[in-house]
Coordinates of C-alpha atoms in Angstrom, one line a residue:
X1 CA -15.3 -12.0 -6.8
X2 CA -14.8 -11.3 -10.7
X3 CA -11.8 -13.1 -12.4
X4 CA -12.1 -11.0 -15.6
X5 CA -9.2 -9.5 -16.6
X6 CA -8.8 -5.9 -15.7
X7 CA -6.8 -4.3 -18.9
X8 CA -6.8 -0.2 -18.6
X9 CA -8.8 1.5 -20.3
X10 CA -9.1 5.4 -21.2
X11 CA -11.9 7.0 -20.1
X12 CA -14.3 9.6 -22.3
X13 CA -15.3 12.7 -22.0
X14 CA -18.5 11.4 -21.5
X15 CA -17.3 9.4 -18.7
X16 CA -15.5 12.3 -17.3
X17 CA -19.0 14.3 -16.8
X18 CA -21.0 11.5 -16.1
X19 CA -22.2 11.0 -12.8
X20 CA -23.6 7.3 -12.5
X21 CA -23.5 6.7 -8.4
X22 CA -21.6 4.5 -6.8
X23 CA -19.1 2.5 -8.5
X24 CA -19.8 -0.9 -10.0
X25 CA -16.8 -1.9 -12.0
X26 CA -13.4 -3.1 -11.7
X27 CA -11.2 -2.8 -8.9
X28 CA -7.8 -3.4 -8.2
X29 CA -6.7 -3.4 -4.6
X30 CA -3.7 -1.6 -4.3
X31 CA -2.4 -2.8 -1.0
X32 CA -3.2 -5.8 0.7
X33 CA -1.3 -9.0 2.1
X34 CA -1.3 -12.8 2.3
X35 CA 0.5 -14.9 5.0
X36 CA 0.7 -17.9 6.8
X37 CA 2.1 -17.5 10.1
X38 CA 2.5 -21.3 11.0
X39 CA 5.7 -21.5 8.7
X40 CA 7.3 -19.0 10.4
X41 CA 8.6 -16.6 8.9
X42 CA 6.9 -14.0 10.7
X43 CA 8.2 -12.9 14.2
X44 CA 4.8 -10.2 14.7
X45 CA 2.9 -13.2 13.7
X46 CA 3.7 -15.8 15.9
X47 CA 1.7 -16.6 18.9
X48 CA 3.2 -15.2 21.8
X49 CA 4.2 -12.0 19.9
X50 CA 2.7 -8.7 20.9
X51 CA 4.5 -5.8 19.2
X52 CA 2.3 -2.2 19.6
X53 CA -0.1 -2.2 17.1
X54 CA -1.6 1.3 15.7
X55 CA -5.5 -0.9 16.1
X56 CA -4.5 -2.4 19.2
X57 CA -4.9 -6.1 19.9
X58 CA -4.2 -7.9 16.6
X59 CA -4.4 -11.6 17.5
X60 CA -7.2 -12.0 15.0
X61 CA -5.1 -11.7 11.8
X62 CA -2.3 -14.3 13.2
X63 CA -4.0 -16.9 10.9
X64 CA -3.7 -18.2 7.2
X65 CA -4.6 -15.7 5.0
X66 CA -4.7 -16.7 1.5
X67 CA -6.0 -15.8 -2.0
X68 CA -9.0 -17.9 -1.3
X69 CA -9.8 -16.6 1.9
X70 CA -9.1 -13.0 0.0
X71 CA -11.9 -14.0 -2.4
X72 CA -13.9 -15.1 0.2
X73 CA -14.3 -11.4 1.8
X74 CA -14.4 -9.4 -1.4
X75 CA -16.6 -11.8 -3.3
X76 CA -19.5 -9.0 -3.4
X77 CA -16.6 -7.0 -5.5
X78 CA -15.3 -7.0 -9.1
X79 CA -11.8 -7.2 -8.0
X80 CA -9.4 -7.9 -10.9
X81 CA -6.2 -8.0 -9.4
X82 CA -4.3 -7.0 -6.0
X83 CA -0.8 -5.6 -5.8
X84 CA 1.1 -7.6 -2.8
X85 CA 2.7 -6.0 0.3
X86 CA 5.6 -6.5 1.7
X87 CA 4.6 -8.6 5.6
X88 CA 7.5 -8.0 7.7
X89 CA 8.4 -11.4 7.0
X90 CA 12.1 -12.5 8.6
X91 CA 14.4 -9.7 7.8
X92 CA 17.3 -12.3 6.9
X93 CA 15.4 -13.3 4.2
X94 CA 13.9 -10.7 2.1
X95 CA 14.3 -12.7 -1.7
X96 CA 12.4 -15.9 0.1
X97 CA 9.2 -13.4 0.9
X98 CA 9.0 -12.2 -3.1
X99 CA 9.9 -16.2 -4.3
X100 CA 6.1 -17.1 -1.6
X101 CA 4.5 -14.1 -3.3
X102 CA 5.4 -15.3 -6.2
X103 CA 4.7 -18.5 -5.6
X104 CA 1.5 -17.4 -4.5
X105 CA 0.5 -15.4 -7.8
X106 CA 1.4 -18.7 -10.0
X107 CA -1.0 -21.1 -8.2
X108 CA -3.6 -18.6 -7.7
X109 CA -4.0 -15.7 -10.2
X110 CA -3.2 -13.4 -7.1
X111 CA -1.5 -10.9 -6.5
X112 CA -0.8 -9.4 -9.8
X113 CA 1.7 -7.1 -8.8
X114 CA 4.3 -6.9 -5.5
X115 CA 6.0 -4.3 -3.2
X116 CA 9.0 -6.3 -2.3
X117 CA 10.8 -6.4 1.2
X118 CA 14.9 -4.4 0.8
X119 CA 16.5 -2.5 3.3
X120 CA 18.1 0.1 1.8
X121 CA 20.9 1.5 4.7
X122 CA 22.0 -2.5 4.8
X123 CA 25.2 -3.3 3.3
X124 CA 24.1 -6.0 0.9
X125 CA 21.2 -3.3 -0.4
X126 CA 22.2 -3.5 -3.6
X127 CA 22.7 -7.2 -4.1
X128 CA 19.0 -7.3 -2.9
X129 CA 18.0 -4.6 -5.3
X130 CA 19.3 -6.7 -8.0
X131 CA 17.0 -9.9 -7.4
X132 CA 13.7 -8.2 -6.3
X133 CA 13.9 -6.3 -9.5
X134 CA 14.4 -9.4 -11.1
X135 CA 11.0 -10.7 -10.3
X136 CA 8.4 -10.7 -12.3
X137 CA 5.6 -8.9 -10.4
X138 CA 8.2 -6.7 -8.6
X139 CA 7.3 -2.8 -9.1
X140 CA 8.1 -1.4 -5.9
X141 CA 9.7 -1.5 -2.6
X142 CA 9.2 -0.9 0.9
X143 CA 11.2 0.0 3.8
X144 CA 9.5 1.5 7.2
X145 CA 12.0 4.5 7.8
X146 CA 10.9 4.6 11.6
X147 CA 11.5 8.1 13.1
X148 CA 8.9 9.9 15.8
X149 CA 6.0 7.9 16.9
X150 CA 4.4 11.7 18.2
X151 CA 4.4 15.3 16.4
X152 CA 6.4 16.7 19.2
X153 CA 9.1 14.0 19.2
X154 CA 12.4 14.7 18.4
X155 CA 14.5 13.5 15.8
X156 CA 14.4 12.3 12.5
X157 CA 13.5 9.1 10.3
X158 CA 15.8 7.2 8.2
X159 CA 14.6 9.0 5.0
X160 CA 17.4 11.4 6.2
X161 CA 19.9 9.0 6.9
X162 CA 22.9 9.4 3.7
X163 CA 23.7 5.7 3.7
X164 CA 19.7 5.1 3.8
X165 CA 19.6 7.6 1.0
X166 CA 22.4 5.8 -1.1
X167 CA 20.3 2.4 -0.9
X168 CA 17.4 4.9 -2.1
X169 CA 19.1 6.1 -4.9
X170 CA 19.3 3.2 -6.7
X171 CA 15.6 2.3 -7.3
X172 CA 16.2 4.5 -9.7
X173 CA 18.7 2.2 -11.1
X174 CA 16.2 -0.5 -11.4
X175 CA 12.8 1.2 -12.2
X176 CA 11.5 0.7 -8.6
X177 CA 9.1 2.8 -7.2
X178 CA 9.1 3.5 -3.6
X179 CA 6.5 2.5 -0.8
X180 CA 6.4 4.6 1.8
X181 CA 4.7 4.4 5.2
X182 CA 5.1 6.7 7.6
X183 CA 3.0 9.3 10.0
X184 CA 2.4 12.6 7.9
X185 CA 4.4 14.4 10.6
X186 CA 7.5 13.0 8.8
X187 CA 6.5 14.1 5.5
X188 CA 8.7 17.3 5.6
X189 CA 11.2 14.4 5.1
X190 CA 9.6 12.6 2.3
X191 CA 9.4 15.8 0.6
X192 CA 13.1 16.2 0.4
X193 CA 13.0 12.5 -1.2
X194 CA 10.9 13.8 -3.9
X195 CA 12.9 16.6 -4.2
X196 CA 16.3 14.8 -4.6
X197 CA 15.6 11.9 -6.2
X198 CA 12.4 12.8 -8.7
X199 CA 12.7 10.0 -10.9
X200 CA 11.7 7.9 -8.2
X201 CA 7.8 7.4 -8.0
X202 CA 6.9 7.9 -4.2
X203 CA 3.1 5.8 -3.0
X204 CA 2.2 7.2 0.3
X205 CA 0.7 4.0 2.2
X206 CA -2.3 4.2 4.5
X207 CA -3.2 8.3 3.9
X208 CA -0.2 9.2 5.6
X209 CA -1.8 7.7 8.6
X210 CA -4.2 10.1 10.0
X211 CA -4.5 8.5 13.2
X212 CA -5.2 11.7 15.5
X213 CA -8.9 12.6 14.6
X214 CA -9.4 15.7 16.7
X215 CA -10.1 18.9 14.5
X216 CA -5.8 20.4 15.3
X217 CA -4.9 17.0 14.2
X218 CA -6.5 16.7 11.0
X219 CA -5.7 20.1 10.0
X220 CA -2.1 19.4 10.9
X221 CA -2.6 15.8 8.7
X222 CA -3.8 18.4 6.0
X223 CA -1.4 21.0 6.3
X224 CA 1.6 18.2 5.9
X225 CA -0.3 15.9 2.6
X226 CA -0.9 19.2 0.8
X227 CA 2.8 20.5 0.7
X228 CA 4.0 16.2 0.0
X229 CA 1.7 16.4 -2.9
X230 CA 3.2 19.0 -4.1
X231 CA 6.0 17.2 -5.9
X232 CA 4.7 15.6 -9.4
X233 CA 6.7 12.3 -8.6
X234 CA 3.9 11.0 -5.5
X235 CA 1.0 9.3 -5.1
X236 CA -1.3 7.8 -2.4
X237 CA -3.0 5.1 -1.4
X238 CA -6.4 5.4 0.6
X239 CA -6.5 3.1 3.0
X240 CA -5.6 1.9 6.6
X241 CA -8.2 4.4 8.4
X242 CA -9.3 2.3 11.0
X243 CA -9.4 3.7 14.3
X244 CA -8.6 1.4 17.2
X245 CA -11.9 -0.3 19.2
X246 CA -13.9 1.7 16.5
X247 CA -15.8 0.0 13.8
X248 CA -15.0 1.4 9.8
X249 CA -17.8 4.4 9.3
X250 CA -18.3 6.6 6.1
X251 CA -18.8 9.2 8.6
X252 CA -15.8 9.0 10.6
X253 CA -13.9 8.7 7.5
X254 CA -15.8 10.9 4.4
X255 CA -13.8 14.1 4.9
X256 CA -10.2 12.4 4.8
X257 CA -11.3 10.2 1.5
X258 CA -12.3 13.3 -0.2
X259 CA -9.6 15.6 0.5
X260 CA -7.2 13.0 -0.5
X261 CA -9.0 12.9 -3.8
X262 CA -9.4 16.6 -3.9
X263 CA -5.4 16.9 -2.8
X264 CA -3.9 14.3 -5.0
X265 CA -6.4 13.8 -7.7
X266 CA -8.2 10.7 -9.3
X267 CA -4.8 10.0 -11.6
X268 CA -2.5 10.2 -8.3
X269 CA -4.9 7.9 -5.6
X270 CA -6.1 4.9 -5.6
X271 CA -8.3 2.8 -3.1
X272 CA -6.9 -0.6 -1.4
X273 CA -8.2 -2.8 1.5
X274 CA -5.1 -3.4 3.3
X275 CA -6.5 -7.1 4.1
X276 CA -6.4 -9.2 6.2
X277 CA -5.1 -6.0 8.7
X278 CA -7.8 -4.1 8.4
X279 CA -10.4 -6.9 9.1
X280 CA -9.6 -5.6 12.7
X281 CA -12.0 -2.4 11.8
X282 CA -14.4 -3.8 9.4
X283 CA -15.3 -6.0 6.9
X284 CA -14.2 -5.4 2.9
X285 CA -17.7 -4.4 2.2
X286 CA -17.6 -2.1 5.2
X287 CA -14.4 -0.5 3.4
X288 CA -15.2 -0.8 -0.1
X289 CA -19.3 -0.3 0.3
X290 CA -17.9 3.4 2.4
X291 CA -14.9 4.1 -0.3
X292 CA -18.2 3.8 -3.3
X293 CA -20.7 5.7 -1.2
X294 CA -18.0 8.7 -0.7
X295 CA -17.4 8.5 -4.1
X296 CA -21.0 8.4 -5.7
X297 CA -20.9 11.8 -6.9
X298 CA -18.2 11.7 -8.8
X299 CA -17.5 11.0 -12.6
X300 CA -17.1 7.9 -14.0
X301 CA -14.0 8.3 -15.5
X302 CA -13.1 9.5 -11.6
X303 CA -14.1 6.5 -10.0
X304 CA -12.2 3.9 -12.4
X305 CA -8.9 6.2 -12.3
X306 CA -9.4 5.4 -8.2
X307 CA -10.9 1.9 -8.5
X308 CA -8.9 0.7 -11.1
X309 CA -6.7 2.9 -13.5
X310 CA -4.5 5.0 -11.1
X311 CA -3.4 1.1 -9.4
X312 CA -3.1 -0.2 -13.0
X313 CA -0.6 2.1 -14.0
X314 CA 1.4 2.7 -11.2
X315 CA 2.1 -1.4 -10.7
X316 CA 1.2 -2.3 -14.2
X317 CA -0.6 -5.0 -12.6
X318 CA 0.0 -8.2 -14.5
X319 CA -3.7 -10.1 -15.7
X320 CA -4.2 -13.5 -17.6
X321 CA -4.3 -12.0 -20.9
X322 CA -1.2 -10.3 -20.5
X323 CA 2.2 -11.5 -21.3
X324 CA 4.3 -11.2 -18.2
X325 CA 8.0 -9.8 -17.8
X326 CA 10.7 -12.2 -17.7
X327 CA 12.0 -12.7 -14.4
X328 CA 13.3 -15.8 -12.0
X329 CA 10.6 -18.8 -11.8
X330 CA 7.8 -18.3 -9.7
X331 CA 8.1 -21.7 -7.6
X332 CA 5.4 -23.0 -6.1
X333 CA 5.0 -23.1 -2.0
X334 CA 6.8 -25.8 -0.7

């Protein structure tokens, strides 16, 4: 895997109408995660644990996942730079996830951004606001709202909770976007976020998890993303389409990529690996190798805004030969 730095860069018009195949520069990945579940500090992680999983039996990523073992599986890749994800990591201690990431990102040049843990209906919220913002590499946070696990369930997600909403208001406050993940049937929701709050950047995770493949599901899936991307204020990551006991395919997974581009367009999506999670489907070249082939006929100035650009400016990514924010110290791992 490249180590060249991965500054933005605007694209031509003669990038915009060429078509060159598949992509062959720099990537960021937008979403992915490092952990090591032997400290600790991850109760889905530890041994005995078996919480329901959307890809079923996960017992293969409860392991030490690092940078290097990051570069290891995208080494066919020009990846520049990752943005970190929050892990679940122990709930009692959301600053001490950021200060590992962080941590992380000063020994080993990754990640280059991070989507910090906060839980925004807690009553110390915005005491927690207040560090993660404080962090260096922090650009974002993330907070599962829960909510139906089914389109016919009833009831609704925390996104429409008013003392969630309050903790929501103030990423505003501190320039944080928000990461959301959450089943596309709860995006009516979402959409009112967007509406209420539009100074707040909202990054769908995962596609808005299109996990029901039959032809009424995905047009439902559709029918939901196209009225969420209405709003100028969101933006999506492709990723997490694995299907359980299914490997990765281009073909079980072409039409969702491009109607995600076609929906949100090349400034508004980016691509990301979600690794080490999604090593449970296929292998980084199985996802990156399908996200380039679906993409071949595009522009070039199409395929860096998804590679590279769209991630670069969302997270404003931080590379070697840029002069980082101020922000706590980033210890190293203890």
């Amino acid at each position: 895997m490249s180590q060249t730095t991965g500054a933005a860069s605007s694209t031509s018009a003669a990038d915009d109408a060429a078509i060159s195949g598949p992509w062959d520069g720099p990537i960021i990945d937008a979403h992915q995660h490092f952990w090591e579940p032997a400290a600790g500090h991850h109760p889905w992680l530890a041994p005995e644990a078996n919480i329901p999983f959307r890809y079923g039996n996960y017992d293969a990523i409860k392991r030490r996942y690092l940078p290097p073992d990051y570069r290891e599986d995208a080494a066919a890749h020009n990846v520049v730079a990752s943005v970190y994800i929050e892990t679940e990591w122990d709930p009692d201690d959301p600053i001490g996830e950021t200060r590992y990431a962080s941590g992380i990102a000063a020994e080993y040049g990754l990640p280059n951004a991070i989507v910090a843990q906060a839980w925004l209906d807690r009553a110390d919220a915005e005491e927690v606001l207040d560090a993660q913002a404080a962090f260096a590499l922090v650009r974002s946070v993330r907070h599962k709202p829960g909510g139906p696990q089914h389109p016919d369930e009833p009831g609704r997600t925390l996104m429409s909770d008013e003392r969630w909403r309050r903790g929501y208001e103030r990423l505003g406050r501190h320039g944080l976007h928000f990461d959301l993940q959450t089943p596309w049937w709860n995006l009516h929701e979402a959409c009112l976020l967007a509406r209420d709050f539009p100074d707040t950047l909202i990054i769908l995770n995962h596609s808005g998890l299109p996990s029901d493949r039959s032809s009424d599901g995905l047009k439902a899936w559709h029918k939901a993303v196209a009225r969420f991307v209405e709003f100028p204020n969101v933006r999506a990551k492709i990723s997490g389409l694995g299907q359980p006991d299914r490997p990765w395919t281009v073909a079980d997974n072409r039409w969702i990529v491009q109607e995600l581009v076609a929906m949100f367009g090349a400034e508004r999506a980016m691509f990301a690996s979600n690794f080490p999670v999604d090593s449970l489907c296929g292998s980084f070249d199985d996802i990156f190798n399908g996200f380039k082939e679906i993409t071949a006929g595009l522009s070039r100035g199409k395929q860096r805004k998804l590679f590279h650009d769209t991630a670069r400016e969302t997270y404003r990514t931080v590379h070697a030969d840029d002069k980082a924010p101020a922000g706590p110290p980033a210890p190293r791992r203890g």
